[in-house]
Amino acid sequence: HSLLNSTSLSCCHIVALTVKTPTHSKTFNRIPLKHPSNTPVDQPGKPLSIFTCFPSNSIVLCDCVSVVLVQGNWDVTYSTQSICVLKGSTVELSCTYKYPSGHKVTSTFWFTTKYTDGNPVNLSDDPDYRGRVTYRSDEKNRHTLIITDLRESDSAEYKFSFITDQTGGQWIGQPGVTLSVTGLQVEVIGGQKRTLTCRTTCPLTGNPTYIWYKNGESGEENSTPQYYNQIFREYEVSWGYQDSYTCSVKGHEDLHSPTVCVEGQYCSRVTYTQRRICVLKGSSVDITCTYVGGSNVTSPLWFSTKQSGWWRDKLFPEDLTTDPGYAGRVEFPDQESTRYRGPFTLRITDLREEDSDEYRFTYATNLFLRGYGLPGTTLTVTGLQVKMSPDTVTEGQNVTLTCITSCPLTENPTYIWYKKNVTSPKASGQSYSITNITSEDSGEYYCEVRNGGGSVNSSALMVTVADYILGKHTSVLTASVGITVVVLVLILCLSGFIWFRRKNYSKSTSSDKRNTKNTENKRQGVHPDPNSDTYTALNMRTRSPDYDTLESVHPYTNSDMYSSLNMMTRSPDYDTLV
């Protein structure tokens, strides 16, 4: 199951039957053989081969069983091993996968082929599947491959692979899913009563219901591929010169078989030149069909299936020219010269994405009221955009620009690349690669697509090439800037801290000095140092009257306010004076 992580052993029981003469008397010698235990496993994931030589008169019978010894918890489980679907339809192939703990899945994809070096080719990168492949996955390790617009050449074995972040962590689910793509074909057998069978090259998956169309009108449904006449309750159809038949499968009514005649080759039938067309928005398209029948067409008419909302009668289509959405954009070139036998052409100009639909041709003849050309031509209108890989660009890288559409363009379009403000084209092809890109390559790029419907330009994409230093050393530059900022912040913080400490220290020193002086002044009392700037001795002769209270320090005995205490008669309240 794995290219890298499994070992295969084969256990074989080999019997040699030796024939001895005479031939009528045979002796059978049973020879048990053992596989050498030291045989190297040189092809992991494949059974070992045992080669043993016997005499020429021996017949060797081998019964081998292959055993795969899987290392670790690796596995891919597909929802089905084989599937058969219709050409032109869409298919979904699903699987689940698991891997050992400690691994992280980095890549998942499906493939059918490999490069010359043995590595699988991712379907999304395969030119044969461009625009037709999408992947869908979920957190439960389910993965789905979706392929649209299937072709018979898509028939192959599809395998799922995933890669993890560990060395040797690549796993391929084997065997894969076998996809068979088939078309529908009506087979006519019998004489006057004829049997019609809707044939496929493989049994369609899912118990299909078959739908039959007579002269383009939907009729019988049957669970078997044979046509069944509900009126006459028989599988045969009667001879009808003008009758044509086609079949489809329910759910895929747009995928009809080619129309066949029950008798001869001149029954009424319509054949479209192209079944599917993909064109660019803003361009024009021609949808053409041919008519074959025993009578001339009397009233040709083109319509689209989603246009039916404008019809006055749902059973009778109306011409596109009656739809306001197509006003002034629908033409029928050469209608007068080809109106009876064809070919018949519908031209739509100035295409819009909402014009995407199936377009059908209907007609009337002298023998019947209305005939339909089923199925019609499916038209897809797509926009055009430029995608760049990688998303961001630095000098020295290789860059690829790609013109992207939602469907593969028909009529072999031509791609031309331009750079704005540069007159000459830069390159041709759907992709444009710029190697070793420089800042001079910066600018706006767009692509022009030319085909039979004209030419259309994409919107311009701005390509900005970053400088090498910015691109290659962004992390280093960012780290340097960060370190510089941190250092500056630390310096500012340290400076502020030192300034704050110095300020506090200065305040503390001044306060201490003042406290020291105050203490000394208290010790000196009212006789301060005459040399002090703060205190100056009072001149008793010139002092202000405001200082007369100083005499209270030595009160006069005759003063009424202060009297000397008689120690013998003093009040007990003054005992504290002792």
Short mmCIF file of C-alpha atoms in Angstrom, two decimals, residues 197-514:
data_model
loop_
_atom_site.label_atom_id
_atom_site.label_comp_id
_atom_site.label_asym_id
_atom_site.label_seq_id
_atom_site.Cartn_x
_atom_site.Cartn_y
_atom_site.Cartn_z
CA THR A 197 -31.38 -0.78 -26.76
CA CYS A 198 -29.55 2.05 -25.04
CA ARG A 199 -25.99 0.68 -24.92
CA THR A 200 -23.03 1.63 -22.75
CA THR A 201 -19.49 0.27 -22.66
CA CYS A 202 -19.80 -0.52 -18.93
CA PRO A 203 -22.70 -1.10 -16.51
CA LEU A 204 -23.73 2.32 -15.22
CA THR A 205 -23.41 2.73 -11.45
CA GLY A 206 -26.54 3.33 -9.40
CA ASN A 207 -29.45 1.42 -11.08
CA PRO A 208 -30.20 4.00 -13.77
CA THR A 209 -33.60 4.76 -15.30
CA TYR A 210 -33.56 5.18 -19.08
CA ILE A 211 -35.60 7.82 -20.92
CA TRP A 212 -36.51 7.50 -24.59
CA TYR A 213 -37.22 10.32 -27.04
CA LYS A 214 -39.13 9.97 -30.29
CA ASN A 215 -38.53 12.74 -32.83
CA GLY A 216 -37.03 14.81 -30.02
CA GLU A 217 -40.03 14.57 -27.68
CA SER A 218 -39.68 12.94 -24.28
CA GLY A 219 -41.58 9.70 -23.99
CA GLU A 220 -41.08 6.34 -22.28
CA GLU A 221 -39.12 5.65 -19.10
CA ASN A 222 -37.83 2.20 -18.27
CA SER A 223 -35.55 0.61 -15.69
CA THR A 224 -34.00 -1.55 -18.40
CA PRO A 225 -32.00 -0.21 -21.35
CA GLN A 226 -34.56 -1.57 -23.86
CA TYR A 227 -37.22 0.69 -25.34
CA TYR A 228 -40.72 -0.28 -24.16
CA ASN A 229 -43.90 0.87 -25.91
CA GLN A 230 -46.41 1.59 -23.12
CA ILE A 231 -49.33 1.78 -25.55
CA PHE A 232 -48.79 -1.57 -27.27
CA ARG A 233 -46.95 -3.04 -24.26
CA GLU A 234 -44.15 -4.38 -26.31
CA TYR A 235 -40.44 -3.83 -26.66
CA GLU A 236 -40.58 -3.58 -30.45
CA VAL A 237 -41.25 -0.45 -32.49
CA SER A 238 -43.10 -0.38 -35.79
CA TRP A 239 -41.60 0.87 -39.02
CA GLY A 240 -41.82 4.64 -39.40
CA TYR A 241 -39.98 6.44 -42.16
CA GLN A 242 -39.84 9.79 -40.36
CA ASP A 243 -39.25 8.51 -36.80
CA SER A 244 -35.97 9.05 -34.98
CA TYR A 245 -35.00 7.89 -31.51
CA THR A 246 -32.51 8.85 -28.83
CA CYS A 247 -32.07 7.87 -25.18
CA SER A 248 -30.76 9.42 -21.96
CA VAL A 249 -30.48 8.54 -18.27
CA LYS A 250 -32.68 10.13 -15.62
CA GLY A 251 -30.77 12.82 -13.79
CA HIS A 252 -28.63 13.41 -16.90
CA GLU A 253 -31.30 14.39 -19.40
CA ASP A 254 -28.85 16.74 -21.10
CA LEU A 255 -26.58 13.81 -22.02
CA HIS A 256 -28.37 12.10 -24.90
CA SER A 257 -27.22 9.42 -27.26
CA PRO A 258 -26.81 10.35 -30.92
CA THR A 259 -30.11 10.22 -32.82
CA VAL A 260 -30.76 7.11 -34.90
CA CYS A 261 -33.34 6.24 -37.54
CA VAL A 262 -35.44 3.11 -37.22
CA GLU A 263 -35.56 2.76 -41.01
CA GLY A 264 -32.98 4.13 -43.40
CA GLN A 265 -31.00 7.28 -42.82
CA TYR A 266 -33.52 9.95 -43.73
CA CYS A 267 -35.59 10.26 -40.57
CA SER A 268 -35.94 13.73 -39.05
CA ARG A 269 -33.06 14.45 -36.71
CA VAL A 270 -30.87 17.34 -35.60
CA THR A 271 -27.12 17.15 -35.00
CA TYR A 272 -25.24 19.96 -33.25
CA THR A 273 -21.77 20.89 -34.40
CA GLN A 274 -20.57 21.23 -30.79
CA ARG A 275 -22.13 19.79 -27.67
CA ARG A 276 -20.24 22.07 -25.27
CA ILE A 277 -18.81 25.55 -25.83
CA CYS A 278 -16.79 27.71 -23.42
CA VAL A 279 -16.30 31.35 -24.45
CA LEU A 280 -15.23 34.61 -22.85
CA LYS A 281 -17.52 37.23 -21.44
CA GLY A 282 -17.89 40.13 -23.85
CA SER A 283 -17.17 38.05 -26.95
CA SER A 284 -19.61 36.46 -29.42
CA VAL A 285 -20.48 32.85 -30.22
CA ASP A 286 -22.04 30.85 -33.06
CA ILE A 287 -24.09 27.74 -32.17
CA THR A 288 -24.75 25.62 -35.24
CA CYS A 289 -26.75 22.50 -36.04
CA THR A 290 -27.67 20.48 -39.12
CA TYR A 291 -31.03 18.96 -40.01
CA VAL A 292 -31.67 15.73 -41.85
CA GLY A 293 -35.19 14.61 -42.80
CA GLY A 294 -37.62 13.75 -45.53
CA SER A 295 -39.35 17.14 -45.39
CA ASN A 296 -38.22 20.73 -45.42
CA VAL A 297 -38.18 22.79 -42.24
CA THR A 298 -40.98 25.35 -42.28
CA SER A 299 -40.31 27.31 -39.07
CA PRO A 300 -36.88 27.06 -37.38
CA LEU A 301 -36.58 28.36 -33.83
CA TRP A 302 -33.86 28.62 -31.15
CA PHE A 303 -34.53 28.71 -27.42
CA SER A 304 -32.83 28.17 -24.06
CA THR A 305 -34.11 26.01 -21.25
CA LYS A 306 -34.09 28.71 -18.54
CA GLN A 307 -35.86 31.12 -20.91
CA SER A 308 -39.13 29.21 -20.34
CA GLY A 309 -40.25 31.74 -17.71
CA TRP A 310 -41.08 34.13 -20.58
CA TRP A 311 -43.12 31.63 -22.57
CA ARG A 312 -46.85 32.17 -22.82
CA ASP A 313 -47.36 28.40 -23.00
CA LYS A 314 -44.86 26.19 -21.15
CA LEU A 315 -45.27 23.44 -23.77
CA PHE A 316 -44.36 25.64 -26.73
CA PRO A 317 -40.94 27.32 -26.72
CA GLU A 318 -40.58 30.88 -27.98
CA ASP A 319 -37.74 32.33 -29.99
CA LEU A 320 -34.83 33.99 -28.18
CA THR A 321 -35.63 37.29 -29.87
CA THR A 322 -38.76 37.58 -27.70
CA ASP A 323 -36.70 37.53 -24.47
CA PRO A 324 -35.82 41.09 -23.27
CA GLY A 325 -32.55 39.74 -21.85
CA TYR A 326 -31.29 39.01 -25.37
CA ALA A 327 -32.65 42.16 -27.03
CA GLY A 328 -30.31 43.41 -29.72
CA ARG A 329 -27.81 40.58 -29.16
CA VAL A 330 -29.32 37.67 -31.17
CA GLU A 331 -28.72 37.09 -34.88
CA PHE A 332 -29.52 34.35 -37.44
CA PRO A 333 -26.89 34.66 -40.16
CA ASP A 334 -27.75 33.27 -43.62
CA GLN A 335 -31.23 32.39 -42.43
CA GLU A 336 -32.93 33.01 -45.78
CA SER A 337 -30.56 30.86 -47.80
CA THR A 338 -30.56 27.95 -45.36
CA ARG A 339 -34.01 28.08 -43.83
CA TYR A 340 -35.29 24.84 -45.38
CA ARG A 341 -32.38 22.43 -45.05
CA GLY A 342 -29.80 24.18 -42.87
CA PRO A 343 -27.28 24.41 -41.44
CA PHE A 344 -28.95 26.62 -38.85
CA THR A 345 -26.87 29.08 -36.82
CA LEU A 346 -27.63 31.06 -33.66
CA ARG A 347 -25.27 33.99 -32.98
CA ILE A 348 -25.19 35.76 -29.63
CA THR A 349 -23.05 38.89 -29.22
CA ASP A 350 -21.74 40.79 -26.18
CA LEU A 351 -21.95 37.64 -24.09
CA ARG A 352 -22.71 37.79 -20.38
CA GLU A 353 -22.10 35.17 -17.70
CA GLU A 354 -25.87 34.81 -17.20
CA ASP A 355 -26.12 33.64 -20.83
CA SER A 356 -24.66 30.28 -19.74
CA ASP A 357 -27.31 27.67 -20.55
CA GLU A 358 -28.31 24.85 -22.90
CA TYR A 359 -29.52 26.09 -26.30
CA ARG A 360 -31.78 23.93 -28.47
CA PHE A 361 -33.13 24.02 -31.97
CA THR A 362 -36.76 23.20 -32.69
CA TYR A 363 -38.59 23.06 -36.00
CA ALA A 364 -41.82 22.17 -37.81
CA THR A 365 -42.26 20.34 -41.10
CA ASN A 366 -45.14 19.56 -43.43
CA LEU A 367 -45.57 16.15 -41.74
CA PHE A 368 -45.52 17.05 -38.03
CA LEU A 369 -46.06 20.13 -35.93
CA ARG A 370 -42.90 20.28 -33.90
CA GLY A 371 -39.59 18.45 -33.71
CA TYR A 372 -36.79 19.01 -31.21
CA GLY A 373 -33.08 18.70 -31.46
CA LEU A 374 -32.13 17.02 -28.20
CA PRO A 375 -29.83 17.39 -26.48
CA GLY A 376 -28.76 20.92 -27.37
CA THR A 377 -25.48 22.77 -27.06
CA THR A 378 -24.38 23.77 -23.55
CA LEU A 379 -22.83 27.24 -23.51
CA THR A 380 -20.59 28.42 -20.65
CA VAL A 381 -19.55 32.08 -20.49
CA THR A 382 -16.48 32.74 -18.34
CA GLY A 383 -14.55 35.73 -17.12
CA LEU A 384 -10.80 36.15 -17.47
CA GLN A 385 -8.35 36.92 -14.68
CA VAL A 386 -4.63 36.78 -14.02
CA LYS A 387 -3.22 34.72 -11.16
CA MET A 388 0.33 35.11 -9.85
CA SER A 389 2.46 32.46 -8.17
CA PRO A 390 3.88 32.98 -5.59
CA ASP A 391 1.53 35.54 -4.05
CA THR A 392 4.36 37.78 -2.82
CA VAL A 393 7.53 38.40 -4.81
CA THR A 394 11.07 39.38 -3.86
CA GLU A 395 14.06 39.99 -6.09
CA GLY A 396 15.70 36.89 -7.52
CA GLN A 397 12.57 34.71 -7.42
CA ASN A 398 10.89 32.98 -10.37
CA VAL A 399 7.34 34.22 -10.95
CA THR A 400 4.56 32.69 -13.06
CA LEU A 401 1.49 34.60 -14.32
CA THR A 402 -1.44 32.50 -15.57
CA CYS A 403 -4.64 33.41 -17.44
CA ILE A 404 -7.46 31.69 -15.53
CA THR A 405 -10.94 30.78 -16.82
CA SER A 406 -13.74 28.76 -15.24
CA CYS A 407 -13.81 26.30 -18.17
CA PRO A 408 -11.42 25.23 -20.93
CA LEU A 409 -11.87 27.68 -23.81
CA THR A 410 -12.89 26.17 -27.15
CA GLU A 411 -11.53 26.93 -30.64
CA ASN A 412 -7.84 26.83 -29.59
CA PRO A 413 -7.48 30.35 -28.16
CA THR A 414 -4.27 32.37 -28.42
CA TYR A 415 -2.86 34.04 -25.28
CA ILE A 416 -0.69 37.19 -25.50
CA TRP A 417 0.88 38.92 -22.48
CA TYR A 418 1.35 42.67 -22.09
CA LYS A 419 2.79 45.05 -19.53
CA LYS A 420 1.05 48.40 -19.19
CA ASN A 421 2.85 51.32 -20.81
CA VAL A 422 4.92 48.87 -22.88
CA THR A 423 3.81 48.63 -26.51
CA SER A 424 5.40 45.32 -27.52
CA PRO A 425 4.02 42.00 -26.17
CA LYS A 426 5.99 40.29 -23.40
CA ALA A 427 5.17 36.67 -24.22
CA SER A 428 2.55 34.25 -25.59
CA GLY A 429 0.88 31.22 -24.02
CA GLN A 430 -1.57 30.73 -21.17
CA SER A 431 1.27 31.15 -18.63
CA TYR A 432 4.06 33.72 -18.57
CA SER A 433 7.18 32.99 -16.49
CA ILE A 434 9.65 35.62 -15.28
CA THR A 435 12.93 34.18 -14.05
CA ASN A 436 15.21 35.97 -11.58
CA ILE A 437 12.75 38.84 -11.26
CA THR A 438 14.04 42.33 -10.43
CA SER A 439 12.49 45.60 -9.31
CA GLU A 440 12.47 46.73 -12.95
CA ASP A 441 9.87 44.02 -13.65
CA SER A 442 7.39 45.68 -11.28
CA GLY A 443 4.23 46.90 -12.99
CA GLU A 444 0.75 45.95 -14.20
CA TYR A 445 0.37 42.87 -16.39
CA TYR A 446 -2.62 41.59 -18.35
CA CYS A 447 -3.34 38.93 -20.96
CA GLU A 448 -5.23 39.14 -24.23
CA VAL A 449 -7.13 36.11 -25.51
CA ARG A 450 -7.99 35.75 -29.18
CA ASN A 451 -10.26 33.17 -30.81
CA GLY A 452 -12.98 32.94 -33.41
CA GLY A 453 -15.26 35.15 -31.31
CA GLY A 454 -12.84 38.08 -31.20
CA SER A 455 -10.36 39.19 -28.55
CA VAL A 456 -10.79 39.98 -24.85
CA ASN A 457 -8.39 41.52 -22.35
CA SER A 458 -8.19 40.52 -18.71
CA SER A 459 -8.07 43.04 -15.89
CA ALA A 460 -4.52 44.10 -15.01
CA LEU A 461 -2.65 42.58 -12.08
CA MET A 462 -0.13 44.71 -10.18
CA VAL A 463 3.19 42.91 -9.64
CA THR A 464 5.28 44.48 -6.88
CA VAL A 465 8.84 43.26 -6.44
CA ALA A 466 10.17 43.79 -2.93
CA ASP A 467 13.82 44.76 -2.37
CA TYR A 468 16.17 41.89 -1.64
CA ILE A 469 17.06 43.22 1.81
CA LEU A 470 13.43 43.76 2.68
CA GLY A 471 12.44 40.42 1.25
CA LYS A 472 15.29 38.26 2.48
CA HIS A 473 16.22 39.97 5.73
CA THR A 474 12.89 41.17 7.02
CA SER A 475 13.11 39.12 10.17
CA VAL A 476 16.68 40.28 10.92
CA LEU A 477 15.79 43.91 10.25
CA THR A 478 12.71 43.64 12.40
CA ALA A 479 14.72 42.10 15.22
CA SER A 480 17.36 44.86 14.97
CA VAL A 481 14.73 47.58 15.13
CA GLY A 482 13.11 45.88 18.09
CA ILE A 483 16.39 45.61 19.98
CA THR A 484 17.18 49.28 19.28
CA VAL A 485 13.81 50.38 20.60
CA VAL A 486 14.22 48.29 23.75
CA VAL A 487 17.71 49.75 24.41
CA LEU A 488 16.42 53.32 23.96
CA VAL A 489 13.53 52.69 26.33
CA LEU A 490 15.93 51.24 28.93
CA ILE A 491 18.22 54.26 28.60
CA LEU A 492 15.30 56.66 29.06
CA CYS A 493 14.01 54.72 32.05
CA LEU A 494 17.49 54.60 33.64
CA SER A 495 18.00 58.34 33.05
CA GLY A 496 14.67 59.14 34.64
CA PHE A 497 15.43 56.90 37.58
CA ILE A 498 18.82 58.56 38.19
CA TRP A 499 17.27 62.04 37.92
CA PHE A 500 14.54 61.07 40.38
CA ARG A 501 17.09 59.68 42.86
CA ARG A 502 19.23 62.79 42.62
CA LYS A 503 16.24 65.06 43.20
CA ASN A 504 15.15 63.11 46.27
CA TYR A 505 18.72 63.06 47.58
CA SER A 506 18.99 66.85 47.18
CA LYS A 507 15.73 67.42 49.05
CA SER A 508 16.82 65.06 51.80
CA THR A 509 20.20 66.84 52.19
CA SER A 510 18.59 70.30 52.42
CA SER A 511 16.11 69.06 54.98
CA ASP A 512 18.88 67.54 57.07
CA LYS A 513 20.84 70.80 57.02
CA ARG A 514 17.80 72.80 58.12
#
